[in-house]
mmCIF file of C-alpha atoms and ligand atoms in Angstrom:
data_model
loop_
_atom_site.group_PDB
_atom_site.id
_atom_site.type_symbol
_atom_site.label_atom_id
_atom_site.label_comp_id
_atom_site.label_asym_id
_atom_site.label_seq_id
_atom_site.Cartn_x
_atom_site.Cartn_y
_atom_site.Cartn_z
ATOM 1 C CA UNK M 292 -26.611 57.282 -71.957
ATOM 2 C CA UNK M 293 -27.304 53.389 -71.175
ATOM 3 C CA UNK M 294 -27.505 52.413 -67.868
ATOM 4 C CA UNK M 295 -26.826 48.440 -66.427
ATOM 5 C CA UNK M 296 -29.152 47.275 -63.397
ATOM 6 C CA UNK M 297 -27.176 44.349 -61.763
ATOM 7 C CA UNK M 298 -28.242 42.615 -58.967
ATOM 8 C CA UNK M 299 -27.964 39.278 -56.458
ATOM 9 C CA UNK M 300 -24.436 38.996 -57.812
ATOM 10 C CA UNK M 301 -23.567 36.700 -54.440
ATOM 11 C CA UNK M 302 -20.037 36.938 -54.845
ATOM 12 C CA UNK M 303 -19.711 35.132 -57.787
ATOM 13 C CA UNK M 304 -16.910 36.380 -59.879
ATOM 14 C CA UNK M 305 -17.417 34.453 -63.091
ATOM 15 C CA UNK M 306 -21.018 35.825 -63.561
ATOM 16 C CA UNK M 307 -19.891 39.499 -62.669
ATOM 17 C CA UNK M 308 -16.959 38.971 -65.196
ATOM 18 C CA UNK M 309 -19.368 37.397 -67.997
ATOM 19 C CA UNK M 310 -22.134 40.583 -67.404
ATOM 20 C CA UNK M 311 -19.758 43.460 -67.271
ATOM 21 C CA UNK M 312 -17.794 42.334 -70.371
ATOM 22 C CA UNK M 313 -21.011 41.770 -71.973
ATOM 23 C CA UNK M 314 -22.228 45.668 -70.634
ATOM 24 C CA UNK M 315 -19.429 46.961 -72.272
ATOM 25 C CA UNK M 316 -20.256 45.447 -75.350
ATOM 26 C CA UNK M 317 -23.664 47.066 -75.522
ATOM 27 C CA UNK M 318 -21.735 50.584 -74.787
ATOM 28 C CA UNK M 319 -23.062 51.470 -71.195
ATOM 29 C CA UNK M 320 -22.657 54.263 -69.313
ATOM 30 C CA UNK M 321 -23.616 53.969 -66.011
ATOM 31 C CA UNK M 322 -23.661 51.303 -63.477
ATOM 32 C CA UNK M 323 -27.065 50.588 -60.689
ATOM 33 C CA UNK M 324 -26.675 48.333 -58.206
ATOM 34 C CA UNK M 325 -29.366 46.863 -56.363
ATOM 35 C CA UNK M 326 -27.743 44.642 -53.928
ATOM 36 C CA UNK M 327 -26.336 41.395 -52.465
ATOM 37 C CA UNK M 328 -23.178 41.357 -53.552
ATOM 38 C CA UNK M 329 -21.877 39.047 -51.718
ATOM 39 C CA UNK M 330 -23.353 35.545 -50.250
ATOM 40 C CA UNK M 331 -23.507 32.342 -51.655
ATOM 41 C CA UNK M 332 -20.996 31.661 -53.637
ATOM 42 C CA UNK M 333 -16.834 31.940 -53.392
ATOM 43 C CA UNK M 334 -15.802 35.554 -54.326
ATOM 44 C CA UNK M 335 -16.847 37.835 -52.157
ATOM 45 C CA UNK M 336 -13.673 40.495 -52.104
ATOM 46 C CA UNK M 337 -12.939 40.238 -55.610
ATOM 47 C CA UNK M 338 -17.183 40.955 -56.021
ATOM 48 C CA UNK M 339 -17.189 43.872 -53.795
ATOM 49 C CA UNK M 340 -13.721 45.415 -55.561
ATOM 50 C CA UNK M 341 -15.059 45.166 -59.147
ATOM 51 C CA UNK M 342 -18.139 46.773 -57.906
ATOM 52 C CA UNK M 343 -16.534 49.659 -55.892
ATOM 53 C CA UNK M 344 -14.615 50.178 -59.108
ATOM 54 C CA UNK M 345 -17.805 50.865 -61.636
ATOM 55 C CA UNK M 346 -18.833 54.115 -62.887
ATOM 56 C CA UNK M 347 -22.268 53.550 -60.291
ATOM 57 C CA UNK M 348 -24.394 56.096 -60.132
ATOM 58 C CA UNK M 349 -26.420 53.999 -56.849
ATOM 59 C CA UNK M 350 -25.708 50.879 -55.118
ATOM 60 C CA UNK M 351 -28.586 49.514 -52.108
ATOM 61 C CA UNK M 352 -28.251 47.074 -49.783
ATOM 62 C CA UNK M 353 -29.356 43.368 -50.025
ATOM 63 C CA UNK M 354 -30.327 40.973 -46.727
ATOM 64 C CA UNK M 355 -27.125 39.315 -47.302
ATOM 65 C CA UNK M 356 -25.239 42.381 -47.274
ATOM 66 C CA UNK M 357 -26.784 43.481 -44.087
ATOM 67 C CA UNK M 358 -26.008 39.976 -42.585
ATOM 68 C CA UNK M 359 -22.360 39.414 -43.709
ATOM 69 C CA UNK M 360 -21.345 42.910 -42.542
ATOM 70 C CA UNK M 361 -22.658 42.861 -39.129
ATOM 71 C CA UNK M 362 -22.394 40.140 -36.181
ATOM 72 C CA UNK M 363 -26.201 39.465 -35.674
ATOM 73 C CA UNK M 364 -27.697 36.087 -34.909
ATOM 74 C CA UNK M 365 -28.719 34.271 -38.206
ATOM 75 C CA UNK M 366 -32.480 34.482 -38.978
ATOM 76 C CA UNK M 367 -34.434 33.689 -41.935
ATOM 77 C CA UNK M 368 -31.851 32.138 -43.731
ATOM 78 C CA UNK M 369 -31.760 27.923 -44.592
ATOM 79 C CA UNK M 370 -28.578 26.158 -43.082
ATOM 80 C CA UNK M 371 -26.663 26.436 -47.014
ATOM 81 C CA UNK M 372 -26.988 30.235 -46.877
ATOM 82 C CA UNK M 373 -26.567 31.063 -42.990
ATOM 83 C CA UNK M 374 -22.888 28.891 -43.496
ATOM 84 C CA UNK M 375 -21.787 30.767 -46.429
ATOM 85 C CA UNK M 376 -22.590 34.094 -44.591
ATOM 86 C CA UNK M 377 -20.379 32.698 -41.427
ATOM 87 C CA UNK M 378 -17.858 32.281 -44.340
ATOM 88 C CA UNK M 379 -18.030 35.295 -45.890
ATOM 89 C CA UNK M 380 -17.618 37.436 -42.582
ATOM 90 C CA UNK M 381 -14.497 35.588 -42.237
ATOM 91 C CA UNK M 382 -13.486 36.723 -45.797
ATOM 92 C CA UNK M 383 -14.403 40.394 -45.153
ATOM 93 C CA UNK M 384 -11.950 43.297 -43.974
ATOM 94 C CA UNK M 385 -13.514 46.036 -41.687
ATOM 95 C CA UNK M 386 -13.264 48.418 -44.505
ATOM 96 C CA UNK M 387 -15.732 46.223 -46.363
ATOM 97 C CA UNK M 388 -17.971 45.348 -43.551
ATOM 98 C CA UNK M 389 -17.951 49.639 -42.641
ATOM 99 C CA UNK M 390 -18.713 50.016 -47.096
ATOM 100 C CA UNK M 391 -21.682 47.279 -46.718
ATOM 101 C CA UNK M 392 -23.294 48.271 -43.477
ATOM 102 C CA UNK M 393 -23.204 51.710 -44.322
ATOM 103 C CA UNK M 394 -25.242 51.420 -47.545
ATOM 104 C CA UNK M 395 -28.768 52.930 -48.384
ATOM 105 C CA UNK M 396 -31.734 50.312 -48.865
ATOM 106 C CA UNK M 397 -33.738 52.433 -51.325
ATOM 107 C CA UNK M 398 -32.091 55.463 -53.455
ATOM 108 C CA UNK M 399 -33.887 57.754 -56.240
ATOM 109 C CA UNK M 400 -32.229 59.099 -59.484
ATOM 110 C CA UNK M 401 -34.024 62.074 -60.157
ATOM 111 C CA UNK M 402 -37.822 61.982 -60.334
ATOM 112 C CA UNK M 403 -37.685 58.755 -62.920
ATOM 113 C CA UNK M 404 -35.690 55.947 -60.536
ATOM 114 C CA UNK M 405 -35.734 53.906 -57.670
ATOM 115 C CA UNK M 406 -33.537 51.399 -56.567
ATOM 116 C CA UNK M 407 -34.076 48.859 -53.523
ATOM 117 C CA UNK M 408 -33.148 45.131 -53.353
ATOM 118 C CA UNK M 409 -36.652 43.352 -51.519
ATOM 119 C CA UNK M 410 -39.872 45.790 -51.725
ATOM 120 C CA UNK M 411 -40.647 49.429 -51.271
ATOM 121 C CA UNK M 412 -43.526 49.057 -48.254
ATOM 122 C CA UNK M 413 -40.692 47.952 -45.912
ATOM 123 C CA UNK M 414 -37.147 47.757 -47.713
ATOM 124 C CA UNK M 415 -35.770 46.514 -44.372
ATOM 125 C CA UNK M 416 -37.919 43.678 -43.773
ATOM 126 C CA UNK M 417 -36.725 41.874 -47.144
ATOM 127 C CA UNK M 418 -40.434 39.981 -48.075
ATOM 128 C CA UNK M 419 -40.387 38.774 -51.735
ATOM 129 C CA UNK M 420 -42.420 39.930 -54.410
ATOM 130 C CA UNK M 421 -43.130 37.161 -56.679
ATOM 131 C CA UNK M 422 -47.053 38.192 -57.761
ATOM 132 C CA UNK M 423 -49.375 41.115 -59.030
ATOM 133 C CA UNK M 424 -50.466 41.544 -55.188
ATOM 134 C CA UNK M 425 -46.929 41.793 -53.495
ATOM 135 C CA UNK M 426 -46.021 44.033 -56.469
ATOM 136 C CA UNK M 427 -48.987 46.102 -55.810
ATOM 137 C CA UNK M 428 -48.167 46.820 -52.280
ATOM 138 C CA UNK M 429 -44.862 48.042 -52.875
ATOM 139 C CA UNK M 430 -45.994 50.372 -55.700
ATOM 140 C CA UNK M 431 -48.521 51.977 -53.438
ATOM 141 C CA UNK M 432 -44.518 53.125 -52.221
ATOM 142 C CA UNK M 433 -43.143 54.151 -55.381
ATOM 143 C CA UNK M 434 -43.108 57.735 -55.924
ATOM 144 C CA UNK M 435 -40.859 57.323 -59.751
ATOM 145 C CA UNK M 436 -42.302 55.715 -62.772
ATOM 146 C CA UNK M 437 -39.892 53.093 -62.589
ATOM 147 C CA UNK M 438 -38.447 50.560 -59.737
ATOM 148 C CA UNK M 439 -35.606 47.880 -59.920
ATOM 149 C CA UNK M 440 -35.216 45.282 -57.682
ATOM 150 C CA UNK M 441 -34.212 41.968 -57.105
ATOM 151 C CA UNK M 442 -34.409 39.755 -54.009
ATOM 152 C CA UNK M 443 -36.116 36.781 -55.770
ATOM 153 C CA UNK M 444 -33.817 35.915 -58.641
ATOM 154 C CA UNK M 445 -36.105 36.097 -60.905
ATOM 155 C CA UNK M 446 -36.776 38.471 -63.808
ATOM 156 C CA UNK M 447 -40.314 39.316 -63.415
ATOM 157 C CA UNK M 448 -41.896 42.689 -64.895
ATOM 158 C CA UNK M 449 -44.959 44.714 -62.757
ATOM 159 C CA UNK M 450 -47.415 47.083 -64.640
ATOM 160 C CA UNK M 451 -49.949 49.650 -63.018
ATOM 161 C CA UNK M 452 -51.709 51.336 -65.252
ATOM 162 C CA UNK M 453 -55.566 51.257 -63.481
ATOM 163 C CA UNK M 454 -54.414 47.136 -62.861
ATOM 164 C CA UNK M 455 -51.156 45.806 -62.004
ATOM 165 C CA UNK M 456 -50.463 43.328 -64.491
ATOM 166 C CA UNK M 457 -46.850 40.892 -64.771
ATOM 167 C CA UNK M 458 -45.280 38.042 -65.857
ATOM 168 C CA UNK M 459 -41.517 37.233 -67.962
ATOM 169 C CA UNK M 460 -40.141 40.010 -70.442
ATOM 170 C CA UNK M 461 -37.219 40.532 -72.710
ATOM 171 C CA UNK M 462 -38.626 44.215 -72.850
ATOM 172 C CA UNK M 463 -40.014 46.864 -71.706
ATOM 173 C CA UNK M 464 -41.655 49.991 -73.578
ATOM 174 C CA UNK M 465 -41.702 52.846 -70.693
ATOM 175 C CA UNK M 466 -45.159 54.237 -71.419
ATOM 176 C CA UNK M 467 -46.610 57.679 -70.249
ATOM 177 C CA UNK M 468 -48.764 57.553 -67.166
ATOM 178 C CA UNK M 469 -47.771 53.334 -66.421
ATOM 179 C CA UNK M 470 -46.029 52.324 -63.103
ATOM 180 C CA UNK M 471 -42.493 49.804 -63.595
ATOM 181 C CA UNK M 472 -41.733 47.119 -60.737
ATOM 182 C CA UNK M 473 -38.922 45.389 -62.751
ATOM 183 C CA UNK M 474 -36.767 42.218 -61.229
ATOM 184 C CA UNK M 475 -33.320 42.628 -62.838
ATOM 185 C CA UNK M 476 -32.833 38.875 -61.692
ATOM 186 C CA UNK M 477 -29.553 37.178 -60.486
ATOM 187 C CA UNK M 478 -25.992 37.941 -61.573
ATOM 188 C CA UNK M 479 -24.222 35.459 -59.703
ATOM 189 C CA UNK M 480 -27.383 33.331 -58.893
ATOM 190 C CA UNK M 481 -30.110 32.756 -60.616
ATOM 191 C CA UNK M 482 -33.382 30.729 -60.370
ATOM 192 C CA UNK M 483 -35.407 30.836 -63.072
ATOM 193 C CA UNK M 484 -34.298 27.626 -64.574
ATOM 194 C CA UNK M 485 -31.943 29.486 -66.766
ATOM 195 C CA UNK M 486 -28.304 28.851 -65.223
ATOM 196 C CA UNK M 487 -27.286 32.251 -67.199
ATOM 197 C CA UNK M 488 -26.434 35.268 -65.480
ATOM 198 C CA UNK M 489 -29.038 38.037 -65.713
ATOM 199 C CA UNK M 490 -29.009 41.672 -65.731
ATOM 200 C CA UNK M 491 -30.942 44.307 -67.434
ATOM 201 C CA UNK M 492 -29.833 47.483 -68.942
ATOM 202 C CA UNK M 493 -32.486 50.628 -69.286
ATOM 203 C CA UNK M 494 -31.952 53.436 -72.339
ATOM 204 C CA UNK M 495 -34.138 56.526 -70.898
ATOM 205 C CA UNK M 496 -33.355 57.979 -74.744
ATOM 206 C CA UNK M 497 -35.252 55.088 -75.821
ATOM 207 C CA UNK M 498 -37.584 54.637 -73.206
ATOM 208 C CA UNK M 499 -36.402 50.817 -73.459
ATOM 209 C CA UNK M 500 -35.311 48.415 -70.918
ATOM 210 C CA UNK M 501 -33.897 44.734 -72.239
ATOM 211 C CA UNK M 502 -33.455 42.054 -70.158
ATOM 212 C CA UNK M 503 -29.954 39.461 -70.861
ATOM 213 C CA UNK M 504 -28.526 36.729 -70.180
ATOM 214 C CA UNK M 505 -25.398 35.749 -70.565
ATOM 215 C CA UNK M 506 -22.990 32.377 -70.435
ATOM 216 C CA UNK M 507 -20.371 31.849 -67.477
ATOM 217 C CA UNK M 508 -17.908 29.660 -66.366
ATOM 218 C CA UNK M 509 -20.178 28.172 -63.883
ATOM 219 C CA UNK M 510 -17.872 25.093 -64.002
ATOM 220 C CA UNK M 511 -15.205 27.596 -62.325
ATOM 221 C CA UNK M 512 -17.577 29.186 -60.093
ATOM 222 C CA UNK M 513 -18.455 25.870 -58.734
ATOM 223 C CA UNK M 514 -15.192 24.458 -58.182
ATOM 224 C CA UNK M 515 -14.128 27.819 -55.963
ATOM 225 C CA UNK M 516 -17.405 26.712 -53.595
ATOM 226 C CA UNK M 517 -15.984 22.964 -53.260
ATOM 227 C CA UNK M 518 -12.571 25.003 -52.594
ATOM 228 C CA UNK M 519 -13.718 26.592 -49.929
ATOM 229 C CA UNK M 520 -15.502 24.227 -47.943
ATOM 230 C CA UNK M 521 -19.122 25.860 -48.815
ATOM 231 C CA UNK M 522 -22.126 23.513 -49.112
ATOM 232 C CA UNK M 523 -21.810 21.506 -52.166
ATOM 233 C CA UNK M 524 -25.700 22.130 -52.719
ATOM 234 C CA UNK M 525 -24.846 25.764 -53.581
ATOM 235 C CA UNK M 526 -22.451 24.775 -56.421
ATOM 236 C CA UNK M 527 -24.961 22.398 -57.650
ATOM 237 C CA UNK M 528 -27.731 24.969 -57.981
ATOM 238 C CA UNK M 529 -25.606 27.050 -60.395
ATOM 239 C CA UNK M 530 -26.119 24.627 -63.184
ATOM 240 C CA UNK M 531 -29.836 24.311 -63.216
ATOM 241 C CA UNK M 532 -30.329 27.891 -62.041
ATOM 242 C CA UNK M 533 -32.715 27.057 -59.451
HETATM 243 ZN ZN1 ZN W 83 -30.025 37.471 -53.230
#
């Protein structure tokens, strides 16, 4: 059984499209979700529906998530963002705000997984790990030999064994007695400097996980954000992935 880790999809319905056709083509099974579906970007319904509909064995919740499901003031989020969650609320029906608030920030699969969206330490205070010394915080909290998250938008890859150790991968070899902090990066928005959509997929037969990317219609995805009156700066970041 293969699984697909998808994150930071931000409600943008070409990337979702482009990962899950390209999921099916590698023959998984089973569907994680780490969170922040929606944000961003012009989709946020259609996002949440082709999500609901997956074979997922977890989903979490993202800061954007918690936001656009609940009427708190806007804090920590720049001017682009904070407008597209005012936008999004609009989109949303209760049944999707009551789906969204109600979800879990961390969840295990058996004694292997975890799942969370920011960092293990404090899953509700959404800090970013972008280094070996964030990542080794949050796996002083991680009780499974391997996390996914997301947050970022970056695919980065964390090591303990004795050290943490990280950087970019394309894969990783699950070895015995080594720790796994592993950034899935951005579906719907990512910012790397790669426009392409990221997700990863994990093989526990194989003890392999592989890190895509795949092509979109960004030109699409951007002309739904001009559509709908978002900032013009979050269409523009889709084609440099930044
Ligand atoms: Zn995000």
């Amino acid at each position: 059984m293969k699984y697909a880790v998808l994150g930071d999809i931000h409600a943008n319905l070409e990337a979702l499209t482009a990962v899950l056709e390209e999921a099916e083509r590698l023959e998984v099974g089973r569907f994680l979700c780490i969170g922040d579906i929606v944000g961003y970007n012009a989709n946020p319904r259609e996002c949440l529906e082709a999500v609901r509909g997956l074979d997922l064995e977890v989903v979490t919740k993202g800061n954007h998530d918690e936001q656009a499901s609940s009427d708190m003031e806007l804090v920590g989020f720049n001017p682009q963002a904070a407008r597209a969650i005012e936008w999004t609320r609009e989109q949303l029906t209760d049944e999707d705000r009551v789906w969204l608030a109600g979800l879990p920030y961390r969840q295990t699969i058996g004694s292997r997984i975890t799942v969370v969206h920011a960092t293990l330490d404090m899953p509700h205070m959404w800090g970013y790990v972008f280094d070996k010394f964030s990542a080794e915080v949050s796996l002083g909290y991680q009780f499974t030999q391997i996390c996914f998250f997301g947050h970022t938008h970056v695919p980065l890859a964390f090591v303990k064994h004795g050290m943490v150790t990280g950087g970019r991968y394309e894969e990783v070899r699950i070895q015995p007695n080594h720790k796994y902090l592993i950034n899935v990066g951005s579906v719907g928005q990512p910012r790397d400097g790669d426009p392409r959509a990221s997700f990863v997929t994990y093989s526990p037969d194989d003890r392999l996980v592989q890190l895509h990317r795949v092509d979109y219609d960004v030109a699409t995805a951007q002309g739904k954000i001009t559509k709908a009156g978002l900032p013009e700066r979050l269409a523009q970041r889709l084609a440099y992935g930044r």
